[in-house]
GROMACS .gro file of C-alpha atoms in nm:
model
  205
    1HIS     CA    1   0.053   1.331  -6.343
    2GLN     CA    2  -0.182   1.223  -6.060
    3SER     CA    3  -0.400   0.922  -5.989
    4LEU     CA    4  -0.694   0.931  -5.744
    5THR     CA    5  -0.810   0.590  -5.627
    6PRO     CA    6  -1.107   0.544  -5.386
    7LEU     CA    7  -1.048   0.355  -5.058
    8VAL     CA    8  -1.345   0.113  -5.042
    9ALA     CA    9  -1.412  -0.162  -4.782
   10ARG     CA   10  -1.730  -0.357  -4.740
   11GLY     CA   11  -1.900  -0.131  -4.993
   12LEU     CA   12  -1.814   0.183  -4.791
   13ALA     CA   13  -1.603   0.468  -4.923
   14LEU     CA   14  -1.341   0.554  -4.659
   15GLY     CA   15  -1.137   0.810  -4.850
   16THR     CA   16  -0.912   0.852  -5.151
   17LEU     CA   17  -0.553   0.753  -5.225
   18ALA     CA   18  -0.372   1.019  -5.427
   19ALA     CA   19  -0.059   0.919  -5.622
   20THR     CA   20   0.158   1.171  -5.805
   21ARG     CA   21   0.428   1.103  -6.061
   22HIS     CA   22   0.651   1.393  -6.129
   23PRO     CA   23   0.806   1.467  -6.467
   24PRO     CA   24   1.028   1.369  -6.643
   25ARG     CA   25   0.908   1.015  -6.559
   26GLY     CA   26   0.591   1.054  -6.768
   27PRO     CA   27   0.245   0.924  -6.712
   28PHE     CA   28   0.154   0.616  -6.505
   29THR     CA   29   0.184   0.282  -6.675
   30VAL     CA   30  -0.069   0.006  -6.650
   31GLU     CA   31   0.152  -0.173  -6.402
   32ASP     CA   32   0.172   0.150  -6.190
   33LEU     CA   33  -0.202   0.178  -6.180
   34ARG     CA   34  -0.243  -0.189  -6.078
   35LEU     CA   35   0.006  -0.135  -5.798
   36ILE     CA   36  -0.182   0.182  -5.683
   37GLU     CA   37  -0.516  -0.010  -5.687
   38GLU     CA   38  -0.364  -0.284  -5.475
   39LEU     CA   39  -0.218  -0.033  -5.232
   40ALA     CA   40  -0.558   0.137  -5.211
   41ARG     CA   41  -0.726  -0.198  -5.142
   42GLN     CA   42  -0.481  -0.281  -4.862
   43ALA     CA   43  -0.508   0.064  -4.710
   44ALA     CA   44  -0.891   0.045  -4.714
   45LEU     CA   45  -0.878  -0.297  -4.537
   46ALA     CA   46  -0.636  -0.159  -4.273
   47LEU     CA   47  -0.861   0.143  -4.208
   48ASP     CA   48  -1.174  -0.075  -4.189
   49ASN     CA   49  -1.003  -0.321  -3.949
   50ALA     CA   50  -0.886  -0.038  -3.730
   51GLY     CA   51  -1.239   0.102  -3.714
   52LEU     CA   52  -1.385  -0.243  -3.635
   53HIS     CA   53  -1.119  -0.288  -3.364
   54ARG     CA   54  -1.212   0.042  -3.198
   55GLU     CA   55  -1.583  -0.055  -3.206
   56ALA     CA   56  -1.510  -0.390  -3.048
   57GLN     CA   57  -1.305  -0.228  -2.774
   58ARG     CA   58  -1.590   0.015  -2.697
   59ALA     CA   59  -1.839  -0.273  -2.692
   60VAL     CA   60  -1.621  -0.479  -2.449
   61ALA     CA   61  -1.569  -0.179  -2.228
   62ALA     CA   62  -1.943  -0.107  -2.217
   63TRP     CA   63  -2.012  -0.478  -2.137
   64GLU     CA   64  -1.749  -0.483  -1.864
   65LYS     CA   65  -1.894  -0.168  -1.709
   66ALA     CA   66  -2.250  -0.309  -1.723
   67LEU     CA   67  -2.137  -0.630  -1.562
   68ARG     CA   68  -1.957  -0.445  -1.286
   69MET     CA   69  -2.274  -0.252  -1.206
   70ALA     CA   70  -2.493  -0.568  -1.222
   71ALA     CA   71  -2.250  -0.755  -0.996
   72HIS     CA   72  -2.263  -0.473  -0.742
   73ASP     CA   73  -2.639  -0.462  -0.748
   74LEU     CA   74  -2.673  -0.838  -0.723
   75ARG     CA   75  -2.430  -0.878  -0.435
   76ASN     CA   76  -2.615  -0.633  -0.211
   77PRO     CA   77  -2.927  -0.864  -0.161
   78LEU     CA   78  -2.695  -1.164  -0.149
   79ASN     CA   79  -2.513  -1.011   0.142
   80LEU     CA   80  -2.839  -0.956   0.326
   81ILE     CA   81  -2.938  -1.322   0.264
   82ASN     CA   82  -2.600  -1.431   0.391
   83LEU     CA   83  -2.643  -1.223   0.708
   84ALA     CA   84  -2.993  -1.366   0.763
   85SER     CA   85  -2.864  -1.717   0.727
   86SER     CA   86  -2.583  -1.644   0.974
   87ARG     CA   87  -2.856  -1.532   1.217
   88LEU     CA   88  -3.045  -1.851   1.159
   89GLN     CA   89  -2.736  -2.056   1.238
   90GLN     CA   90  -2.716  -1.889   1.580
   91VAL     CA   91  -3.058  -2.027   1.667
   92LEU     CA   92  -3.002  -2.372   1.513
   93PRO     CA   93  -3.064  -2.563   1.843
   94THR     CA   94  -3.416  -2.415   1.862
   95LEU     CA   95  -3.506  -2.524   1.511
   96PRO     CA   96  -3.669  -2.861   1.438
   97LYS     CA   97  -3.408  -3.116   1.331
   98ASP     CA   98  -3.537  -3.132   0.966
   99LEU     CA   99  -3.484  -2.758   0.936
  100GLN     CA  100  -3.135  -2.737   1.082
  101THR     CA  101  -2.957  -2.772   0.748
  102ILE     CA  102  -3.145  -2.484   0.590
  103PRO     CA  103  -2.907  -2.199   0.692
  104ALA     CA  104  -2.608  -2.391   0.555
  105VAL     CA  105  -2.796  -2.460   0.227
  106ILE     CA  106  -2.874  -2.088   0.201
  107LYS     CA  107  -2.512  -2.001   0.257
  108HIS     CA  108  -2.416  -2.245  -0.014
  109ALA     CA  109  -2.657  -2.090  -0.259
  110VAL     CA  110  -2.519  -1.745  -0.179
  111HIS     CA  111  -2.165  -1.871  -0.229
  112ARG     CA  112  -2.263  -2.028  -0.563
  113ALA     CA  113  -2.441  -1.710  -0.681
  114ASN     CA  114  -2.132  -1.499  -0.594
  115ARG     CA  115  -1.915  -1.743  -0.780
  116LEU     CA  116  -2.138  -1.719  -1.091
  117ILE     CA  117  -2.123  -1.342  -1.075
  118GLY     CA  118  -1.740  -1.374  -1.055
  119ASP     CA  119  -1.749  -1.600  -1.358
  120LEU     CA  120  -1.933  -1.334  -1.559
  121GLN     CA  121  -1.683  -1.073  -1.454
  122ASP     CA  122  -1.397  -1.303  -1.558
  123CYS     CA  123  -1.560  -1.344  -1.902
  124ALA     CA  124  -1.563  -0.959  -1.941
  125GLN     CA  125  -1.203  -0.931  -1.820
  126LEU     CA  126  -1.093  -1.210  -2.058
  127ALA     CA  127  -1.258  -1.042  -2.357
  128ALA     CA  128  -1.090  -0.717  -2.265
  129GLY     CA  129  -0.746  -0.893  -2.225
  130LYS     CA  130  -0.730  -0.800  -1.854
  131LEU     CA  131  -0.778  -1.138  -1.688
  132GLN     CA  132  -0.504  -1.187  -1.430
  133VAL     CA  133  -0.367  -1.517  -1.309
  134ARG     CA  134  -0.191  -1.509  -0.967
  135LEU     CA  135   0.032  -1.818  -0.931
  136THR     CA  136   0.117  -1.941  -0.583
  137LEU     CA  137   0.215  -2.278  -0.434
  138CYS     CA  138  -0.099  -2.470  -0.334
  139ALA     CA  139  -0.131  -2.796  -0.142
  140PRO     CA  140  -0.371  -3.024  -0.336
  141ARG     CA  141  -0.522  -3.178  -0.028
  142ARG     CA  142  -0.594  -2.833   0.120
  143LEU     CA  143  -0.776  -2.738  -0.201
  144LEU     CA  144  -0.998  -3.050  -0.170
  145ASP     CA  145  -1.070  -2.969   0.199
  146VAL     CA  146  -1.183  -2.619   0.108
  147VAL     CA  147  -1.423  -2.755  -0.152
  148VAL     CA  148  -1.554  -3.020   0.090
  149ASP     CA  149  -1.627  -2.748   0.345
  150HIS     CA  150  -1.830  -2.549   0.089
  151TYR     CA  151  -2.046  -2.849  -0.002
  152GLN     CA  152  -2.108  -3.032   0.321
  153ALA     CA  153  -2.457  -2.886   0.370
  154ILE     CA  154  -2.573  -2.944   0.014
  155LEU     CA  155  -2.439  -3.306   0.023
  156ARG     CA  156  -2.638  -3.374   0.339
  157GLU     CA  157  -2.948  -3.214   0.181
  158HIS     CA  158  -2.921  -3.455  -0.116
  159GLU     CA  159  -2.822  -3.747   0.106
  160LEU     CA  160  -2.500  -3.789  -0.091
  161THR     CA  161  -2.186  -3.959   0.041
  162LEU     CA  162  -1.848  -3.789  -0.041
  163GLU     CA  163  -1.529  -3.994  -0.037
  164VAL     CA  164  -1.216  -3.787  -0.042
  165THR     CA  165  -0.872  -3.944  -0.090
  166ALA     CA  166  -0.535  -3.779  -0.153
  167SER     CA  167  -0.212  -3.969  -0.202
  168GLU     CA  168   0.056  -3.927   0.065
  169GLY     CA  169   0.338  -3.683  -0.002
  170LEU     CA  170   0.171  -3.495  -0.279
  171PRO     CA  171   0.393  -3.191  -0.379
  172GLU     CA  172   0.253  -2.840  -0.388
  173VAL     CA  173   0.146  -2.726  -0.726
  174LEU     CA  174   0.195  -2.381  -0.885
  175ALA     CA  175  -0.152  -2.252  -0.957
  176ASP     CA  176  -0.394  -1.964  -0.913
  177ARG     CA  177  -0.570  -2.075  -0.595
  178ALA     CA  178  -0.901  -1.900  -0.679
  179ARG     CA  179  -0.906  -2.048  -1.032
  180ALA     CA  180  -0.819  -2.395  -0.906
  181LEU     CA  181  -1.110  -2.380  -0.650
  182GLN     CA  182  -1.333  -2.250  -0.931
  183ILE     CA  183  -1.257  -2.556  -1.140
  184LEU     CA  184  -1.309  -2.802  -0.851
  185GLU     CA  185  -1.633  -2.639  -0.751
  186ASN     CA  186  -1.766  -2.656  -1.102
  187LEU     CA  187  -1.681  -3.031  -1.103
  188MET     CA  188  -1.857  -3.071  -0.769
  189GLU     CA  189  -2.162  -2.887  -0.893
  190ASN     CA  190  -2.183  -3.122  -1.190
  191ALA     CA  191  -2.129  -3.433  -0.975
  192ILE     CA  192  -2.406  -3.327  -0.732
  193MET     CA  193  -2.642  -3.246  -1.027
  194PHE     CA  194  -2.590  -3.588  -1.194
  195THR     CA  195  -2.556  -3.816  -0.887
  196PRO     CA  196  -2.888  -3.977  -0.781
  197GLU     CA  197  -3.001  -3.900  -0.422
  198GLY     CA  198  -2.833  -4.141  -0.185
  199GLY     CA  199  -2.539  -4.187  -0.418
  200LYS     CA  200  -2.165  -4.139  -0.369
  201ILE     CA  201  -1.918  -3.887  -0.509
  202GLN     CA  202  -1.546  -3.953  -0.513
  203LEU     CA  203  -1.297  -3.665  -0.493
  204ARG     CA  204  -0.932  -3.769  -0.545
  205ALA     CA  205  -0.589  -3.615  -0.584
   0.00000   0.00000   0.00000
């Protein structure tokens, strides 16, 4: 005695489940058939989920590859802009005073664009389950100093005052230095965006 039950998921036929009952046990009972139908339903769901998972993996891999190519293509002109701004900085004394902050502002824009490209790559790695966190001991005050260095020019350009304070004797923290700087820089970007010209930003640890 044999029972053939279709494997159907989302209205698609994925195959057939064949169940055989050998004599002398006799034909399938109603309870047997219900069990077979339930097994077929579960098997169809498992097959469908496996297919969807493979499709998702292929899509994420394609997205990651596209982002890698885009990042490479975008960083080439950014590197040229960065080199040009470095050349401008060498001739700063010959520039009018009101133009002397321009090279540093350009460098900041390049730094920000590179960071945004890095953010996109991080998203792709996160979706693919490949995002790595490298923990090291970091001094909080040193992290603040790095952020301040990156934003001095843009703060001057917007006539913003930055007040930095760090408590004495702060212990080192276990963190991914690049990610910690990423968080602090995002906070600084928001602070600069929403602080009126001539205002003050406070950075504390």
